[in-house]
């Protein structure tokens, strides 16, 4: 296994400056994982504030009830036992993804597990990994797809269309057996054949045989992949957890104006340091949603009432507060209040975040303080590009580094193809065009002098001749390319693997693609990749035993 760092070209981003320990950015996020005292201080704070959070035993019971729907293993039960006994947690979360979603989700769960182990070693006390599935989100299009590389090498998207009707939370969106069957058939058609393909498809079928929601099917697959690592899974929309969140919802509603002021203060701090806001809060936002038969409705404040923009609901503050006792399952956090709820529900030692998440967490310091909380340690998600064995060989063949292949592929491919032109056609055609223009110039002057109207005709005639020369040049270039078609396909293979659709590999291809190609051992071997508490992007090759 070979692991090397990949230097981020955008070293001025808020997330990257935080990762590298920039003191200005640390003021926004409060601590840094590279500092040992951050871990000790956070653990001591959590020990002193147990009574300000939900009862951990009941939280563990809710998570245990949720896990009854998932594949089980002894390691998961051990984690639940630790949690019941007061273990601290490392948390990371994500919207669900069809058939496991993109690789970055796998890497985030891996980061959560490795960070919990690292923290347990640092502090000599139990620390449990928890993955928070954002099943309350209603953006179905973020969850309903996965990309794989087809047998022809192209990135192909498999998706489940959202059922007709209101835009409900993903966990509340019913899917039929027919929908799941069609998605599996499409996946089977697009995945390249391999010795592992039948087992992959069989395992996926076992998770959706009862036509679950996208979130539940996703949780089952993560439990399959990470259960033996002791990863606990929860759905933010789980009614058993909602029943425990009422007191925090009450605070968020009763002090909604204070929260809005704190968020604006946080935005001001970020702007003062010269960063752009990841997402600006809207004036009057309640920063909460309400689950309704017409969909998940974003709430705003208007003259003391909580309303949605479509005019479907209008509740007084008292009515909203009543819901926190009577129907907390109707309430839902947004991206800015979910971190506060997470901290109320669990003893969060650290949270694993991607770059965009770090950017919006940077405004939350005043909000945490407003509610008597301290922000947990922010851990940048570990990021990887996997170099497949065949691609590693092609990089050597064409004397390319991974960085060159990702950042300068088009230029280098064109340069390589140009070097295959033993006839120097570029130069020959350039000379022909120049000589033609020289020879044609006297004719242009002569015919223009004969009759002014011929000038336009001469111009058009010249341009058509140049166009025909260029056409021949293009056909000649195509002929050269066809002579080297096999090599150009290899160049394309490099691009399609390392930077599909001109995007990072981890944001395009699904884990299921590599699971199918290299088998379950490929998934397991990621646990041997050394943990980096400050994250960063790394290149990994030699990660196979096939």
Coordinates of C-alpha atoms in Angstrom, one line a residue:
X1 CA 0.0 0.0 0.0
X2 CA 1.4 3.4 -1.0
X3 CA 0.0 6.6 0.4
X4 CA 1.1 10.1 -0.6
X5 CA -0.3 13.5 0.1
X6 CA -2.0 15.5 -2.6
X7 CA -1.5 19.3 -2.2
X8 CA -4.7 21.2 -2.4
X9 CA -4.5 23.9 -5.0
X10 CA -7.0 26.0 -3.0
X11 CA -5.0 26.6 0.1
X12 CA -6.8 29.9 0.9
X13 CA -10.2 28.3 1.5
X14 CA -11.6 28.5 5.0
X15 CA -11.6 24.7 5.4
X16 CA -8.0 24.3 4.2
X17 CA -6.7 27.2 6.4
X18 CA -8.4 25.6 9.4
X19 CA -6.9 22.2 8.6
X20 CA -3.5 23.8 8.5
X21 CA -4.0 25.4 11.8
X22 CA -4.4 29.1 10.8
X23 CA -4.9 31.0 14.1
X24 CA -7.4 33.4 12.6
X25 CA -9.7 30.6 11.5
X26 CA -9.2 28.8 14.9
X27 CA -10.9 31.8 16.5
X28 CA -14.0 30.9 14.5
X29 CA -14.0 27.2 15.3
X30 CA -12.6 27.3 18.8
X31 CA -10.1 24.4 18.9
X32 CA -8.0 22.2 16.6
X33 CA -7.5 18.4 16.5
X34 CA -3.7 18.7 16.3
X35 CA -3.7 20.1 19.8
X36 CA -3.7 17.5 22.5
X37 CA -5.3 19.9 25.1
X38 CA -8.3 20.3 22.8
X39 CA -9.2 16.7 23.3
X40 CA -8.7 16.8 27.1
X41 CA -10.5 20.1 27.5
X42 CA -13.5 18.9 25.4
X43 CA -13.8 15.6 27.4
X44 CA -13.7 17.5 30.7
X45 CA -16.4 19.9 29.5
X46 CA -18.6 17.0 28.5
X47 CA -18.1 15.3 31.9
X48 CA -19.2 18.5 33.6
X49 CA -22.3 19.1 31.5
X50 CA -24.0 15.7 31.5
X51 CA -27.1 17.1 33.1
X52 CA -27.6 19.6 30.2
X53 CA -28.0 16.9 27.6
X54 CA -30.6 14.3 26.9
X55 CA -30.4 11.2 29.0
X56 CA -27.8 9.1 27.3
X57 CA -29.3 5.8 28.4
X58 CA -32.5 6.6 26.6
X59 CA -30.6 7.8 23.5
X60 CA -28.8 4.5 23.4
X61 CA -32.1 2.7 23.7
X62 CA -33.5 4.7 20.7
X63 CA -30.4 3.9 18.6
X64 CA -30.6 0.2 19.6
X65 CA -34.3 0.1 18.5
X66 CA -33.3 1.6 15.2
X67 CA -30.5 -1.0 14.7
X68 CA -33.1 -3.8 15.0
X69 CA -33.9 -2.9 11.4
X70 CA -30.3 -3.3 10.3
X71 CA -27.8 -6.1 10.0
X72 CA -26.5 -6.9 13.4
X73 CA -23.1 -7.9 14.8
X74 CA -21.3 -8.2 18.2
X75 CA -19.2 -5.1 17.7
X76 CA -22.3 -2.9 17.3
X77 CA -23.7 -4.3 20.5
X78 CA -20.4 -3.5 22.3
X79 CA -20.6 0.1 21.1
X80 CA -24.2 0.4 22.3
X81 CA -23.1 -0.9 25.7
X82 CA -20.3 1.7 25.9
X83 CA -22.8 4.4 25.0
X84 CA -25.2 3.3 27.7
X85 CA -22.4 3.5 30.2
X86 CA -21.5 7.1 29.3
X87 CA -19.0 6.8 26.4
X88 CA -18.2 10.0 24.5
X89 CA -18.8 10.0 20.7
X90 CA -17.3 11.1 17.5
X91 CA -20.0 12.0 15.0
X92 CA -20.2 12.4 11.2
X93 CA -23.3 12.7 9.1
X94 CA -24.6 12.8 5.6
X95 CA -27.7 12.7 3.5
X96 CA -28.4 9.1 2.4
X97 CA -27.3 7.9 -1.0
X98 CA -28.7 5.2 -3.3
X99 CA -26.8 2.0 -2.9
X100 CA -24.4 3.7 -0.5
X101 CA -23.9 6.9 -2.5
X102 CA -20.5 8.3 -3.5
X103 CA -17.1 7.3 -2.1
X104 CA -16.9 10.4 0.0
X105 CA -19.6 9.0 2.3
X106 CA -17.6 5.8 2.7
X107 CA -14.6 8.0 3.6
X108 CA -16.6 10.0 6.1
X109 CA -17.8 6.9 7.9
X110 CA -14.2 5.6 7.9
X111 CA -13.0 8.9 9.3
X112 CA -15.6 8.7 12.1
X113 CA -14.5 5.2 13.1
X114 CA -10.8 6.0 12.9
X115 CA -11.2 9.2 14.8
X116 CA -13.1 7.5 17.6
X117 CA -10.3 4.9 17.9
X118 CA -7.7 7.6 18.0
X119 CA -9.6 9.6 20.6
X120 CA -10.0 6.5 22.7
X121 CA -6.3 6.0 22.7
X122 CA -5.6 9.6 23.4
X123 CA -8.0 9.8 26.4
X124 CA -7.8 6.2 27.7
X125 CA -11.6 6.1 27.9
X126 CA -14.4 4.7 25.7
X127 CA -15.3 6.7 22.6
X128 CA -17.9 5.4 20.2
X129 CA -18.3 6.2 16.4
X130 CA -21.7 7.5 15.4
X131 CA -23.0 8.2 11.8
X132 CA -25.9 10.6 11.7
X133 CA -28.1 10.0 8.6
X134 CA -29.9 13.2 7.7
X135 CA -33.1 11.4 6.9
X136 CA -35.2 14.5 7.7
X137 CA -33.9 16.3 4.6
X138 CA -36.4 16.6 1.8
X139 CA -34.1 17.1 -1.1
X140 CA -34.7 13.7 -2.7
X141 CA -32.5 14.5 -5.7
X142 CA -29.5 14.6 -3.4
X143 CA -30.1 11.0 -2.2
X144 CA -31.7 9.2 -5.1
X145 CA -28.7 8.3 -7.3
X146 CA -25.3 6.7 -7.5
X147 CA -22.7 6.8 -10.3
X148 CA -20.8 3.8 -11.5
X149 CA -18.3 3.3 -14.4
X150 CA -20.0 1.4 -17.1
X151 CA -18.4 -1.5 -19.1
X152 CA -17.5 1.1 -21.7
X153 CA -15.7 3.3 -19.2
X154 CA -18.2 6.2 -19.0
X155 CA -19.7 7.4 -15.7
X156 CA -23.4 6.3 -15.6
X157 CA -26.0 7.5 -13.1
X158 CA -28.5 5.1 -11.6
X159 CA -31.4 6.8 -9.9
X160 CA -34.9 6.4 -8.4
X161 CA -37.3 9.2 -9.4
X162 CA -39.1 10.9 -6.5
X163 CA -42.7 9.6 -6.3
X164 CA -45.5 12.1 -7.2
X165 CA -46.8 14.2 -4.3
X166 CA -45.5 16.5 -1.6
X167 CA -41.8 16.8 -1.0
X168 CA -41.6 14.8 2.2
X169 CA -38.5 14.0 4.2
X170 CA -36.4 11.3 2.5
X171 CA -37.1 9.0 5.4
X172 CA -40.8 9.6 5.0
X173 CA -40.9 9.1 1.2
X174 CA -42.3 5.7 0.4
X175 CA -40.7 3.6 -2.4
X176 CA -42.4 0.7 -4.0
X177 CA -40.9 -2.8 -4.6
X178 CA -41.1 -2.0 -8.4
X179 CA -39.0 1.1 -7.9
X180 CA -36.3 -0.8 -6.1
X181 CA -36.4 -3.7 -8.7
X182 CA -36.0 -1.2 -11.6
X183 CA -33.0 0.5 -9.8
X184 CA -31.3 -2.9 -9.2
X185 CA -31.9 -4.0 -12.8
X186 CA -30.3 -0.7 -14.0
X187 CA -27.4 -1.1 -11.7
X188 CA -26.9 -4.7 -12.9
X189 CA -26.9 -3.5 -16.5
X190 CA -24.4 -0.7 -15.9
X191 CA -21.9 -2.5 -13.5
X192 CA -19.1 -4.3 -15.4
X193 CA -19.2 -8.0 -15.0
X194 CA -16.9 -9.3 -12.2
X195 CA -16.5 -12.4 -10.0
X196 CA -18.0 -10.3 -7.2
X197 CA -21.0 -8.9 -9.0
X198 CA -23.6 -11.7 -8.2
X199 CA -22.8 -11.4 -4.5
X200 CA -23.0 -7.6 -4.6
X201 CA -26.4 -7.6 -6.2
X202 CA -27.7 -10.3 -4.0
X203 CA -26.6 -8.3 -0.9
X204 CA -28.2 -5.1 -2.1
X205 CA -31.4 -7.0 -2.9
X206 CA -31.5 -8.3 0.6
X207 CA -31.5 -4.8 2.0
X208 CA -34.5 -3.6 -0.2
X209 CA -36.7 -6.7 -0.3
X210 CA -39.2 -5.1 2.0
X211 CA -39.3 -1.8 -0.1
X212 CA -37.7 0.4 2.6
X213 CA -37.1 4.2 2.4
X214 CA -33.9 5.3 0.8
X215 CA -32.5 6.2 4.3
X216 CA -33.2 2.8 5.8
X217 CA -31.7 1.0 2.8
X218 CA -28.7 3.2 3.1
X219 CA -28.3 2.5 6.8
X220 CA -28.5 -1.2 6.2
X221 CA -25.6 -1.0 3.7
X222 CA -23.5 1.1 6.0
X223 CA -24.2 -1.4 8.8
X224 CA -23.0 -4.2 6.4
X225 CA -19.8 -2.3 5.6
X226 CA -18.9 -0.9 9.0
X227 CA -20.8 -2.9 11.6
X228 CA -17.7 -4.9 12.5
X229 CA -16.0 -1.6 13.2
X230 CA -18.6 -0.8 15.9
X231 CA -20.2 2.0 14.0
X232 CA -23.6 3.1 15.3
X233 CA -26.1 4.6 12.9
X234 CA -29.0 6.9 13.6
X235 CA -31.6 8.6 11.5
X236 CA -32.2 12.2 12.4
X237 CA -35.9 11.6 11.6
X238 CA -36.3 8.6 13.9
X239 CA -39.4 9.3 16.1
X240 CA -37.7 7.6 19.1
X241 CA -35.0 10.2 19.0
X242 CA -37.5 13.0 18.3
X243 CA -39.2 12.1 21.5
X244 CA -36.0 13.0 23.3
X245 CA -35.4 16.2 21.5
X246 CA -38.4 18.1 22.7
X247 CA -36.6 20.2 25.3
X248 CA -34.0 21.4 22.8
X249 CA -36.7 22.2 20.3
X250 CA -38.4 24.3 23.0
X251 CA -35.2 26.3 23.5
X252 CA -34.8 26.8 19.7
X253 CA -38.4 28.1 19.5
X254 CA -38.5 30.2 22.7
X255 CA -35.2 31.9 21.8
X256 CA -35.6 32.0 18.1
X257 CA -34.8 35.7 18.0
X258 CA -31.6 35.2 20.0
X259 CA -30.6 32.5 17.7
X260 CA -31.1 34.7 14.7
X261 CA -29.0 37.4 16.3
X262 CA -26.2 34.9 17.1
X263 CA -26.2 33.6 13.6
X264 CA -25.8 37.1 12.2
X265 CA -23.0 37.7 14.6
X266 CA -21.3 34.5 13.4
X267 CA -21.7 35.6 9.8
X268 CA -20.1 38.9 10.6
X269 CA -17.1 37.3 12.1
X270 CA -16.6 35.2 9.0
X271 CA -17.0 38.2 6.7
X272 CA -14.5 40.2 8.8
X273 CA -11.8 37.6 8.1
X274 CA -12.4 38.0 4.3
X275 CA -14.3 34.8 3.7
X276 CA -17.5 34.4 1.7
X277 CA -20.5 32.9 3.5
X278 CA -21.3 29.3 2.6
X279 CA -25.0 30.1 2.9
X280 CA -26.4 33.4 4.2
X281 CA -29.3 33.1 6.7
X282 CA -32.5 34.7 5.6
X283 CA -34.0 37.5 7.8
X284 CA -36.8 36.2 9.9
X285 CA -35.9 32.6 9.5
X286 CA -36.9 30.3 12.3
X287 CA -34.2 27.8 11.3
X288 CA -36.7 25.0 11.7
X289 CA -38.9 22.9 9.5
X290 CA -42.4 21.5 10.1
X291 CA -43.4 18.1 8.8
X292 CA -46.8 18.4 7.2
X293 CA -48.9 16.4 4.8
X294 CA -48.0 19.0 2.1
X295 CA -44.3 18.4 2.7
X296 CA -41.4 19.5 4.9
X297 CA -42.1 23.2 5.3
X298 CA -39.4 25.8 6.1
X299 CA -40.7 28.1 8.9
X300 CA -40.3 31.9 9.1
X301 CA -41.3 34.4 11.8
X302 CA -43.9 37.0 10.9
X303 CA -45.4 39.3 13.6
X304 CA -45.0 36.7 16.3
X305 CA -46.2 33.7 14.3
X306 CA -44.3 30.8 12.7
X307 CA -45.4 30.5 9.0
X308 CA -44.2 29.0 5.8
X309 CA -43.8 31.0 2.6
X310 CA -46.6 29.1 0.8
X311 CA -49.2 30.0 3.5
X312 CA -50.0 26.5 4.4
X313 CA -49.3 26.8 8.2
X314 CA -49.4 29.6 10.7
X315 CA -48.7 28.8 14.4
X316 CA -48.3 31.1 17.4
X317 CA -45.2 30.7 19.5
X318 CA -47.4 29.0 22.2
X319 CA -48.7 26.5 19.6
X320 CA -45.1 25.7 18.5
X321 CA -44.0 25.3 22.1
X322 CA -46.9 22.9 22.6
X323 CA -45.7 20.8 19.7
X324 CA -42.3 20.2 21.5
X325 CA -44.2 18.3 24.2
X326 CA -47.0 16.8 22.2
X327 CA -45.6 16.1 18.7
X328 CA -41.9 16.7 18.5
X329 CA -41.9 14.3 15.6
X330 CA -43.5 17.1 13.5
X331 CA -40.4 19.4 14.1
X332 CA -37.2 19.3 12.2
X333 CA -33.9 21.1 12.4
X334 CA -32.1 22.8 9.4
X335 CA -28.4 22.7 8.6
X336 CA -27.6 25.4 11.2
X337 CA -29.7 24.1 14.1
X338 CA -28.8 20.4 13.6
X339 CA -25.3 20.9 15.1
X340 CA -27.0 22.3 18.3
X341 CA -29.4 19.4 18.4
X342 CA -26.6 16.9 17.9
X343 CA -24.7 18.4 20.8
X344 CA -27.8 18.3 23.0
X345 CA -28.6 14.6 22.1
X346 CA -25.0 13.2 22.3
X347 CA -21.8 13.8 24.2
X348 CA -20.0 14.9 21.0
X349 CA -16.3 14.9 21.5
X350 CA -15.6 15.7 17.8
X351 CA -17.5 16.0 14.6
X352 CA -16.2 14.9 11.2
X353 CA -17.0 17.5 8.5
X354 CA -16.3 18.1 4.8
X355 CA -15.0 21.4 3.5
X356 CA -18.4 23.0 2.9
X357 CA -19.6 21.9 6.3
X358 CA -16.6 23.4 8.0
X359 CA -17.3 26.7 6.1
X360 CA -20.9 26.9 7.5
X361 CA -19.9 25.6 11.0
X362 CA -17.6 28.6 11.1
X363 CA -20.5 30.9 11.8
X364 CA -21.9 28.8 14.6
X365 CA -19.6 29.8 17.5
X366 CA -21.9 32.6 18.9
X367 CA -25.0 30.2 18.5
X368 CA -23.3 27.5 20.6
X369 CA -22.5 30.1 23.3
X370 CA -26.0 31.6 23.2
X371 CA -27.4 28.2 24.2
X372 CA -24.7 27.5 26.9
X373 CA -22.8 25.1 24.7
X374 CA -19.3 24.8 23.4
X375 CA -18.5 23.7 19.9
X376 CA -17.0 20.2 19.6
X377 CA -13.6 19.6 18.0
X378 CA -14.0 19.9 14.2
X379 CA -12.3 17.1 12.3
X380 CA -11.7 17.6 8.6
X381 CA -13.0 14.5 6.7
X382 CA -10.2 12.4 5.2
X383 CA -10.2 12.6 1.5
X384 CA -8.7 10.2 -1.0
X385 CA -8.2 9.4 -4.7
X386 CA -7.8 5.7 -5.3
X387 CA -5.3 4.8 -8.0
X388 CA -6.4 1.5 -9.7
X389 CA -3.7 -0.9 -10.6
X390 CA -4.3 -0.6 -14.4
X391 CA -4.3 3.2 -14.1
X392 CA -1.0 3.2 -12.1
X393 CA 0.5 1.2 -15.0
X394 CA -0.8 3.7 -17.5
X395 CA 0.6 6.7 -15.5
X396 CA 4.0 5.0 -15.7
X397 CA 3.6 4.4 -19.4
X398 CA 3.0 8.0 -20.2
X399 CA 5.3 9.4 -17.5
X400 CA 2.5 11.2 -15.7
X401 CA 2.1 12.1 -12.1
X402 CA -1.4 11.8 -10.6
X403 CA -1.5 15.6 -10.1
X404 CA -0.7 16.1 -13.8
X405 CA -3.3 13.6 -14.8
X406 CA -6.0 15.4 -12.7
X407 CA -5.1 19.0 -13.3
X408 CA -3.5 19.1 -16.8
X409 CA -4.9 16.1 -18.6
X410 CA -6.4 17.8 -21.6
X411 CA -3.2 19.8 -22.3
X412 CA -0.8 16.8 -21.8
X413 CA -3.0 14.5 -23.9
X414 CA -2.9 17.1 -26.7
X415 CA 0.8 17.4 -26.4
X416 CA 1.3 13.7 -26.5
X417 CA -0.8 13.3 -29.6
X418 CA 1.1 16.2 -31.2
X419 CA 4.4 14.3 -30.7
X420 CA 3.0 11.4 -32.6
X421 CA 2.8 13.6 -35.8
X422 CA 6.0 12.5 -37.5
X423 CA 5.0 14.5 -40.6
X424 CA 4.8 17.8 -38.7
X425 CA 1.4 18.4 -40.2
X426 CA 0.7 21.4 -37.9
X427 CA 3.7 23.2 -39.3
X428 CA 3.0 22.2 -42.9
X429 CA -0.6 23.4 -42.8
X430 CA 0.5 26.6 -41.1
X431 CA 3.0 27.3 -43.9
X432 CA 0.4 26.5 -46.6
X433 CA -2.1 29.0 -45.0
X434 CA 0.6 31.7 -44.8
X435 CA 1.8 31.1 -48.4
X436 CA -1.8 31.1 -49.7
X437 CA -2.5 34.4 -48.1
X438 CA 0.7 35.9 -49.5
X439 CA -0.2 34.6 -53.0
X440 CA -3.8 35.7 -52.7
X441 CA -3.1 39.3 -51.6
X442 CA -2.2 40.7 -55.1
X443 CA -5.4 39.1 -56.5
X444 CA -7.4 40.8 -53.8
X445 CA -6.0 44.2 -54.6
X446 CA -6.4 43.7 -58.4
X447 CA -10.1 42.6 -58.4
X448 CA -11.0 45.3 -55.8
X449 CA -9.5 47.9 -58.1
X450 CA -11.5 46.5 -61.1
X451 CA -14.8 46.8 -59.3
X452 CA -15.4 47.7 -55.6
X453 CA -18.2 45.1 -55.3
X454 CA -15.7 42.3 -56.0
X455 CA -13.9 43.0 -52.7
X456 CA -16.6 41.2 -50.8
X457 CA -16.6 38.2 -53.2
X458 CA -12.8 38.0 -52.9
X459 CA -13.0 38.0 -49.1
X460 CA -15.6 35.2 -49.1
X461 CA -13.6 33.2 -51.6
X462 CA -10.4 33.5 -49.5
X463 CA -12.3 32.4 -46.3
X464 CA -13.8 29.4 -48.1
X465 CA -10.4 28.3 -49.3
X466 CA -8.9 28.7 -45.8
X467 CA -11.9 26.8 -44.4
X468 CA -11.3 23.9 -46.8
X469 CA -7.6 23.8 -45.8
X470 CA -8.6 23.7 -42.1
X471 CA -11.1 21.0 -42.9
X472 CA -8.3 18.9 -44.5
X473 CA -6.1 19.7 -41.5
X474 CA -8.8 18.4 -39.1
X475 CA -9.3 15.3 -41.1
X476 CA -5.6 14.7 -41.1
X477 CA -5.5 15.1 -37.3
X478 CA -8.4 12.6 -37.0
X479 CA -6.4 10.2 -39.1
X480 CA -3.4 10.5 -36.8
X481 CA -5.7 10.0 -33.8
X482 CA -7.2 6.9 -35.3
X483 CA -3.7 5.5 -35.7
X484 CA -3.3 5.9 -32.0
X485 CA -6.9 5.1 -31.0
X486 CA -5.8 2.4 -28.5
X487 CA -3.4 4.8 -26.7
X488 CA -6.0 7.6 -26.6
X489 CA -8.4 5.2 -25.0
X490 CA -5.8 4.6 -22.3
X491 CA -5.5 8.4 -21.8
X492 CA -9.3 8.5 -21.4
X493 CA -9.2 5.6 -19.0
X494 CA -6.8 7.6 -16.8
X495 CA -9.2 10.6 -16.8
X496 CA -12.3 8.5 -16.3
X497 CA -10.8 6.9 -13.2
X498 CA -9.0 9.7 -11.5
X499 CA -11.2 12.7 -12.5
X500 CA -14.5 11.5 -13.9
X501 CA -16.7 14.3 -15.3
X502 CA -13.8 16.6 -14.5
X503 CA -14.7 16.3 -10.8
X504 CA -12.9 14.6 -7.8
X505 CA -13.3 10.8 -8.0
X506 CA -14.8 10.6 -4.5
X507 CA -17.6 12.9 -5.5
X508 CA -18.7 11.0 -8.6
X509 CA -18.2 7.2 -8.3
X510 CA -20.2 5.2 -5.8
X511 CA -18.5 2.8 -3.4
X512 CA -20.6 0.1 -5.0
X513 CA -18.6 0.4 -8.2
X514 CA -15.3 -0.5 -6.5
X515 CA -17.0 -3.1 -4.3
X516 CA -18.1 -4.8 -7.5
X517 CA -14.7 -4.5 -9.2
X518 CA -12.4 -5.5 -6.3
X519 CA -14.7 -7.3 -3.8
X520 CA -15.3 -7.0 -0.1
X521 CA -11.6 -7.2 0.7
X522 CA -11.1 -3.8 -0.9
X523 CA -13.6 -2.3 1.5
X524 CA -11.8 -3.9 4.5
X525 CA -8.3 -2.8 3.5
X526 CA -9.3 0.9 3.9
X527 CA -9.2 0.4 7.6
X528 CA -5.4 -0.1 7.4
X529 CA -4.9 3.4 5.9
X530 CA -3.3 5.5 8.7
X531 CA -5.6 8.0 10.3
X532 CA -4.9 11.7 9.9
X533 CA -6.6 13.8 12.5
X534 CA -6.2 17.0 10.4
X535 CA -7.6 15.3 7.3
X536 CA -6.3 16.3 3.9
X537 CA -6.3 14.7 0.5
X538 CA -4.2 11.6 -0.1
X539 CA -3.5 9.3 -3.0
X540 CA -3.8 5.6 -2.3
X541 CA -2.6 2.7 -4.5
X542 CA -1.6 -0.9 -3.8
X543 CA -4.9 -1.3 -2.0
X544 CA -6.0 -4.7 -3.3
X545 CA -5.2 -8.3 -2.7
X546 CA -6.9 -9.6 -5.8

